[in-house]
Amino acid sequence: MNLTLKIWRQKDSKAKGQMVDYKVTEISEHMSFLEMMDVLNEQLVNSGEEPVAFDHDCREGICGMCSMYINGEAHGPDRGITTCQLHMRMFNDGDTITIEPFRAAAFPVIKDLVVDRMAFERIQQAGGYISVNTSGNTQDANNIPISKHAADEAMDAATCIGCGACVATCKNSSAMLFVGAKVSQYALLPQGQVEAADRVKNMVAQMDLEGFGNCTNTGACEVECPKGISLENIARMNREYLSATLKG
């Protein structure tokens, strides 16, 4: 395939960015999207130009690092995948592909397609953990009865990889699907009950402090989420937050 790429180029967080056009040729439909970007960067390096900076790590849809807004969609036109799992067979010969970074005030651009998602880390640090009793009287996890339904829902919430697609696709740049998933994975389990009230209050407070918008139930986040995190997690977070607030 021969393609035209319109890519956001920005030298650093303070520089003014712009869209730049590039041509790539002989792209195989079996390539991943990131492999296509590798071809472009090799082409740029060989011609003495600055390669396009973009985040990636595992390239297996696990780490949540890759974050491109492709043709107006977080992670591109496929569903249930991250950018690294997107394949070029989703495009046609002669296509023009627009590639931008995830856009949100809380995700400032570092360079080109790389954004700073440390806001998610700070939300996690505010309460996305449990304290473990190491006094010697710790109960074995296998001795704690947990219903199959609760275990399954907790696991579904825990599949969130923190990529930020929910924020990028939301018209309000809301992080409530991410925070809802992180709150839910503990709220559904006995181990998470001890700190449940403080956890949800602290994580929501940090989310607001980071400058993320609120949820207006459009549902775009669930559609674009590569792990299919359900909107039910936002509802659960809201219930947990209301309960924690009423308890004082």
mmCIF file of C-alpha atoms in Angstrom:
data_model
loop_
_atom_site.group_PDB
_atom_site.id
_atom_site.type_symbol
_atom_site.label_atom_id
_atom_site.label_comp_id
_atom_site.label_asym_id
_atom_site.label_seq_id
_atom_site.Cartn_x
_atom_site.Cartn_y
_atom_site.Cartn_z
ATOM 1 C CA MET A 1 0.000 0.000 0.000
ATOM 2 C CA ASN A 2 1.024 3.593 -0.663
ATOM 3 C CA LEU A 3 -0.204 6.017 1.987
ATOM 4 C CA THR A 4 -0.191 9.684 2.911
ATOM 5 C CA LEU A 5 0.346 10.343 6.615
ATOM 6 C CA LYS A 6 -0.657 13.608 8.251
ATOM 7 C CA ILE A 7 1.246 13.577 11.549
ATOM 8 C CA TRP A 8 1.311 16.046 14.439
ATOM 9 C CA ARG A 9 4.880 17.289 14.950
ATOM 10 C CA GLN A 10 5.798 19.272 18.053
ATOM 11 C CA LYS A 11 9.379 19.777 19.215
ATOM 12 C CA ASP A 12 8.550 19.986 22.922
ATOM 13 C CA SER A 13 5.794 20.921 25.358
ATOM 14 C CA LYS A 14 6.378 24.653 24.873
ATOM 15 C CA ALA A 15 6.745 24.694 21.089
ATOM 16 C CA LYS A 16 3.916 25.316 18.651
ATOM 17 C CA GLY A 17 2.953 22.125 16.838
ATOM 18 C CA GLN A 18 1.691 21.519 13.311
ATOM 19 C CA MET A 19 0.513 18.764 10.995
ATOM 20 C CA VAL A 20 3.191 17.548 8.568
ATOM 21 C CA ASP A 21 2.553 15.351 5.513
ATOM 22 C CA TYR A 22 4.642 12.260 4.753
ATOM 23 C CA LYS A 23 4.469 9.585 2.070
ATOM 24 C CA VAL A 24 5.139 5.904 2.739
ATOM 25 C CA THR A 25 5.195 3.223 0.061
ATOM 26 C CA GLU A 26 5.064 -0.557 -0.187
ATOM 27 C CA ILE A 27 3.390 -0.966 3.203
ATOM 28 C CA SER A 28 2.210 -4.537 3.768
ATOM 29 C CA GLU A 29 -1.339 -5.096 4.986
ATOM 30 C CA HIS A 30 0.140 -7.569 7.472
ATOM 31 C CA MET A 31 2.176 -4.892 9.238
ATOM 32 C CA SER A 32 1.041 -3.483 12.555
ATOM 33 C CA PHE A 33 0.447 0.263 12.684
ATOM 34 C CA LEU A 34 3.589 0.756 14.751
ATOM 35 C CA GLU A 35 5.629 -1.247 12.242
ATOM 36 C CA MET A 36 4.387 1.152 9.583
ATOM 37 C CA MET A 37 5.562 4.024 11.815
ATOM 38 C CA ASP A 38 8.938 2.278 12.122
ATOM 39 C CA VAL A 39 9.185 2.218 8.325
ATOM 40 C CA LEU A 40 8.462 5.948 8.219
ATOM 41 C CA ASN A 41 11.041 6.697 10.909
ATOM 42 C CA GLU A 42 13.697 4.635 9.138
ATOM 43 C CA GLN A 43 12.920 6.623 6.013
ATOM 44 C CA LEU A 44 13.245 9.917 7.929
ATOM 45 C CA VAL A 45 16.511 8.927 9.627
ATOM 46 C CA ASN A 46 18.034 7.834 6.311
ATOM 47 C CA SER A 47 17.180 11.226 4.810
ATOM 48 C CA GLY A 48 18.669 13.102 7.781
ATOM 49 C CA GLU A 49 15.333 14.169 9.283
ATOM 50 C CA GLU A 50 14.086 13.923 12.874
ATOM 51 C CA PRO A 51 12.079 10.706 13.439
ATOM 52 C CA VAL A 52 8.548 10.916 14.791
ATOM 53 C CA ALA A 53 8.457 10.355 18.572
ATOM 54 C CA PHE A 54 5.744 7.987 19.767
ATOM 55 C CA ASP A 55 5.166 5.868 22.876
ATOM 56 C CA HIS A 56 5.437 2.087 22.739
ATOM 57 C CA ASP A 57 6.773 -0.768 24.830
ATOM 58 C CA CYS A 58 5.333 -4.298 24.826
ATOM 59 C CA ARG A 59 3.578 -4.070 21.445
ATOM 60 C CA GLU A 60 1.204 -6.767 22.678
ATOM 61 C CA GLY A 61 -1.719 -4.682 23.971
ATOM 62 C CA ILE A 62 -0.692 -5.111 27.604
ATOM 63 C CA CYS A 63 1.361 -2.139 28.798
ATOM 64 C CA GLY A 64 -0.913 0.735 27.734
ATOM 65 C CA MET A 65 1.963 2.837 26.417
ATOM 66 C CA CYS A 66 0.944 3.284 22.784
ATOM 67 C CA SER A 67 -1.401 6.221 22.411
ATOM 68 C CA MET A 68 -2.269 7.587 18.990
ATOM 69 C CA TYR A 69 -5.424 9.320 17.829
ATOM 70 C CA ILE A 70 -5.863 7.885 14.341
ATOM 71 C CA ASN A 71 -8.398 9.335 11.907
ATOM 72 C CA GLY A 72 -10.338 10.839 14.805
ATOM 73 C CA GLU A 73 -10.431 7.688 16.952
ATOM 74 C CA ALA A 74 -8.327 6.661 19.945
ATOM 75 C CA HIS A 75 -6.223 3.661 18.842
ATOM 76 C CA GLY A 76 -7.723 3.834 15.359
ATOM 77 C CA PRO A 77 -10.697 2.330 13.489
ATOM 78 C CA ASP A 78 -10.653 -1.194 14.968
ATOM 79 C CA ARG A 79 -12.319 -2.176 18.267
ATOM 80 C CA GLY A 80 -10.993 -3.905 21.377
ATOM 81 C CA ILE A 81 -7.368 -3.188 20.441
ATOM 82 C CA THR A 82 -4.549 -0.810 21.288
ATOM 83 C CA THR A 83 -2.583 1.090 18.629
ATOM 84 C CA CYS A 84 0.101 -1.605 18.579
ATOM 85 C CA GLN A 85 -2.550 -4.233 17.762
ATOM 86 C CA LEU A 86 -3.997 -2.216 14.890
ATOM 87 C CA HIS A 87 -3.027 -3.702 11.530
ATOM 88 C CA MET A 88 -2.669 -1.985 8.191
ATOM 89 C CA ARG A 89 -5.335 -4.233 6.639
ATOM 90 C CA MET A 90 -7.806 -1.814 8.238
ATOM 91 C CA PHE A 91 -6.718 0.754 5.628
ATOM 92 C CA ASN A 92 -6.740 0.891 1.846
ATOM 93 C CA ASP A 93 -4.132 1.718 -0.771
ATOM 94 C CA GLY A 94 -4.065 5.471 -1.362
ATOM 95 C CA ASP A 95 -5.593 6.364 2.026
ATOM 96 C CA THR A 96 -4.698 9.505 3.919
ATOM 97 C CA ILE A 97 -4.231 8.762 7.629
ATOM 98 C CA THR A 98 -4.296 11.523 10.225
ATOM 99 C CA ILE A 99 -2.245 10.759 13.341
ATOM 100 C CA GLU A 100 -2.378 12.919 16.456
ATOM 101 C CA PRO A 101 -1.479 12.563 20.138
ATOM 102 C CA PHE A 102 -4.150 11.972 22.773
ATOM 103 C CA ARG A 103 -5.693 15.399 23.408
ATOM 104 C CA ALA A 104 -6.497 16.476 26.974
ATOM 105 C CA ALA A 105 -5.417 19.303 29.255
ATOM 106 C CA ALA A 106 -4.292 16.686 31.790
ATOM 107 C CA PHE A 107 -2.212 14.906 29.092
ATOM 108 C CA PRO A 108 0.220 17.616 27.899
ATOM 109 C CA VAL A 109 2.256 16.832 24.786
ATOM 110 C CA ILE A 110 5.909 16.071 25.514
ATOM 111 C CA LYS A 111 7.014 15.657 21.898
ATOM 112 C CA ASP A 112 5.182 14.789 18.673
ATOM 113 C CA LEU A 113 2.806 11.925 19.568
ATOM 114 C CA VAL A 114 4.125 11.418 23.116
ATOM 115 C CA VAL A 115 1.974 12.749 25.952
ATOM 116 C CA ASP A 116 2.550 12.940 29.701
ATOM 117 C CA ARG A 117 0.096 10.568 31.416
ATOM 118 C CA MET A 118 1.596 10.877 34.892
ATOM 119 C CA ALA A 119 -1.777 12.215 36.027
ATOM 120 C CA PHE A 120 -2.982 8.606 36.003
ATOM 121 C CA GLU A 121 -0.053 7.573 38.181
ATOM 122 C CA ARG A 122 -0.827 10.272 40.708
ATOM 123 C CA ILE A 123 -4.461 9.134 40.874
ATOM 124 C CA GLN A 124 -3.244 5.586 41.510
ATOM 125 C CA GLN A 125 -0.910 6.789 44.241
ATOM 126 C CA ALA A 126 -3.802 8.587 45.912
ATOM 127 C CA GLY A 127 -5.600 5.331 46.681
ATOM 128 C CA GLY A 128 -5.235 2.597 44.079
ATOM 129 C CA TYR A 129 -3.764 0.032 46.443
ATOM 130 C CA ILE A 130 -4.497 -1.992 49.573
ATOM 131 C CA SER A 131 -2.475 -2.142 52.800
ATOM 132 C CA VAL A 132 -1.300 -5.642 53.643
ATOM 133 C CA ASN A 133 -1.176 -6.974 57.188
ATOM 134 C CA THR A 134 2.349 -8.306 57.692
ATOM 135 C CA SER A 135 2.067 -8.812 61.440
ATOM 136 C CA GLY A 136 2.275 -12.571 61.187
ATOM 137 C CA ASN A 137 -1.484 -13.002 61.514
ATOM 138 C CA THR A 138 -2.177 -12.475 57.838
ATOM 139 C CA GLN A 139 -5.078 -14.500 56.499
ATOM 140 C CA ASP A 140 -4.390 -16.583 53.431
ATOM 141 C CA ALA A 141 -6.234 -15.114 50.447
ATOM 142 C CA ASN A 142 -7.564 -18.543 49.512
ATOM 143 C CA ASN A 143 -9.398 -18.696 52.864
ATOM 144 C CA ILE A 144 -11.509 -15.629 52.053
ATOM 145 C CA PRO A 145 -14.785 -16.593 50.331
ATOM 146 C CA ILE A 146 -15.569 -14.463 47.282
ATOM 147 C CA SER A 147 -18.506 -15.053 44.985
ATOM 148 C CA LYS A 148 -17.813 -15.975 41.370
ATOM 149 C CA HIS A 149 -19.803 -12.944 40.198
ATOM 150 C CA ALA A 150 -17.780 -10.504 42.332
ATOM 151 C CA ALA A 151 -14.489 -12.126 41.335
ATOM 152 C CA ASP A 152 -15.366 -11.909 37.638
ATOM 153 C CA GLU A 153 -16.433 -8.266 37.874
ATOM 154 C CA ALA A 154 -13.294 -7.359 39.827
ATOM 155 C CA MET A 155 -11.142 -9.076 37.203
ATOM 156 C CA ASP A 156 -12.977 -7.276 34.388
ATOM 157 C CA ALA A 157 -12.252 -3.935 36.077
ATOM 158 C CA ALA A 158 -8.628 -4.903 36.715
ATOM 159 C CA THR A 159 -8.018 -5.433 32.988
ATOM 160 C CA CYS A 160 -7.741 -1.635 32.574
ATOM 161 C CA ILE A 161 -4.232 -0.896 31.290
ATOM 162 C CA GLY A 162 -4.379 2.860 31.894
ATOM 163 C CA CYS A 163 -3.736 3.795 28.264
ATOM 164 C CA GLY A 164 -5.912 6.928 28.433
ATOM 165 C CA ALA A 165 -8.093 6.206 25.392
ATOM 166 C CA CYS A 166 -11.153 6.945 27.529
ATOM 167 C CA VAL A 167 -9.852 10.448 28.234
ATOM 168 C CA ALA A 168 -8.795 11.089 24.650
ATOM 169 C CA THR A 169 -12.144 10.094 23.175
ATOM 170 C CA CYS A 170 -14.326 11.861 25.770
ATOM 171 C CA LYS A 171 -15.681 15.282 24.777
ATOM 172 C CA ASN A 172 -15.088 16.345 28.391
ATOM 173 C CA SER A 173 -11.673 14.660 28.744
ATOM 174 C CA SER A 174 -13.101 12.699 31.659
ATOM 175 C CA ALA A 175 -11.035 10.064 33.462
ATOM 176 C CA MET A 176 -14.010 8.546 35.249
ATOM 177 C CA LEU A 177 -13.860 5.223 33.386
ATOM 178 C CA PHE A 178 -10.229 4.800 34.431
ATOM 179 C CA VAL A 179 -10.856 5.839 38.039
ATOM 180 C CA GLY A 180 -14.085 3.814 38.158
ATOM 181 C CA ALA A 181 -12.202 0.700 37.058
ATOM 182 C CA LYS A 182 -9.467 1.198 39.635
ATOM 183 C CA VAL A 183 -11.973 1.818 42.430
ATOM 184 C CA SER A 184 -14.144 -1.138 41.375
ATOM 185 C CA GLN A 185 -11.391 -3.740 41.309
ATOM 186 C CA TYR A 186 -10.928 -3.198 45.070
ATOM 187 C CA ALA A 187 -14.498 -2.291 46.044
ATOM 188 C CA LEU A 188 -15.727 -5.682 44.836
ATOM 189 C CA LEU A 189 -13.299 -7.662 46.994
ATOM 190 C CA PRO A 190 -13.074 -8.109 50.789
ATOM 191 C CA GLN A 191 -9.415 -7.052 50.772
ATOM 192 C CA GLY A 192 -10.414 -3.631 49.489
ATOM 193 C CA GLN A 193 -13.065 -2.863 52.094
ATOM 194 C CA VAL A 194 -10.797 -1.595 54.902
ATOM 195 C CA GLU A 195 -9.742 1.508 52.987
ATOM 196 C CA ALA A 196 -12.732 1.719 50.649
ATOM 197 C CA ALA A 197 -14.064 5.097 51.833
ATOM 198 C CA ASP A 198 -10.690 6.855 51.886
ATOM 199 C CA ARG A 199 -9.702 5.283 48.570
ATOM 200 C CA VAL A 200 -12.629 6.571 46.531
ATOM 201 C CA LYS A 201 -12.586 10.035 48.107
ATOM 202 C CA ASN A 202 -8.844 10.449 47.607
ATOM 203 C CA MET A 203 -8.801 9.136 44.039
ATOM 204 C CA VAL A 204 -11.741 11.293 42.960
ATOM 205 C CA ALA A 205 -10.176 14.342 44.626
ATOM 206 C CA GLN A 206 -6.903 13.717 42.777
ATOM 207 C CA MET A 207 -8.767 13.196 39.502
ATOM 208 C CA ASP A 208 -10.418 16.600 39.910
ATOM 209 C CA LEU A 209 -7.102 18.181 40.898
ATOM 210 C CA GLU A 210 -5.485 16.906 37.704
ATOM 211 C CA GLY A 211 -8.046 18.819 35.632
ATOM 212 C CA PHE A 212 -10.026 15.975 34.072
ATOM 213 C CA GLY A 213 -13.611 16.737 33.080
ATOM 214 C CA ASN A 214 -16.786 15.153 34.399
ATOM 215 C CA CYS A 215 -18.792 12.297 32.888
ATOM 216 C CA THR A 216 -21.967 13.109 30.944
ATOM 217 C CA ASN A 217 -22.779 9.475 30.052
ATOM 218 C CA THR A 218 -22.068 9.701 26.337
ATOM 219 C CA GLY A 219 -20.467 6.248 26.418
ATOM 220 C CA ALA A 220 -17.672 6.932 23.921
ATOM 221 C CA CYS A 221 -15.097 5.828 26.513
ATOM 222 C CA GLU A 222 -16.501 2.294 26.717
ATOM 223 C CA VAL A 223 -16.637 2.024 22.921
ATOM 224 C CA GLU A 224 -13.013 3.100 22.445
ATOM 225 C CA CYS A 225 -11.585 1.255 25.470
ATOM 226 C CA PRO A 226 -9.269 -1.510 24.202
ATOM 227 C CA LYS A 227 -10.259 -3.708 27.142
ATOM 228 C CA GLY A 228 -13.999 -2.997 26.976
ATOM 229 C CA ILE A 229 -14.219 -1.553 30.491
ATOM 230 C CA SER A 230 -17.923 -1.112 31.272
ATOM 231 C CA LEU A 231 -19.682 2.118 32.196
ATOM 232 C CA GLU A 232 -21.029 0.160 35.168
ATOM 233 C CA ASN A 233 -17.703 0.905 36.850
ATOM 234 C CA ILE A 234 -18.456 4.633 36.756
ATOM 235 C CA ALA A 235 -21.839 4.001 38.368
ATOM 236 C CA ARG A 236 -20.173 1.855 41.037
ATOM 237 C CA MET A 237 -17.595 4.566 41.733
ATOM 238 C CA ASN A 238 -20.376 7.136 42.117
ATOM 239 C CA ARG A 239 -22.178 4.871 44.595
ATOM 240 C CA GLU A 240 -18.956 4.262 46.522
ATOM 241 C CA TYR A 241 -18.226 7.997 46.581
ATOM 242 C CA LEU A 242 -21.727 8.899 47.805
ATOM 243 C CA SER A 243 -21.553 6.241 50.516
ATOM 244 C CA ALA A 244 -18.088 7.398 51.645
ATOM 245 C CA THR A 245 -19.229 11.038 51.730
ATOM 246 C CA LEU A 246 -22.310 10.260 53.827
ATOM 247 C CA LYS A 247 -20.176 8.324 56.300
ATOM 248 C CA GLY A 248 -18.064 11.458 56.782
#
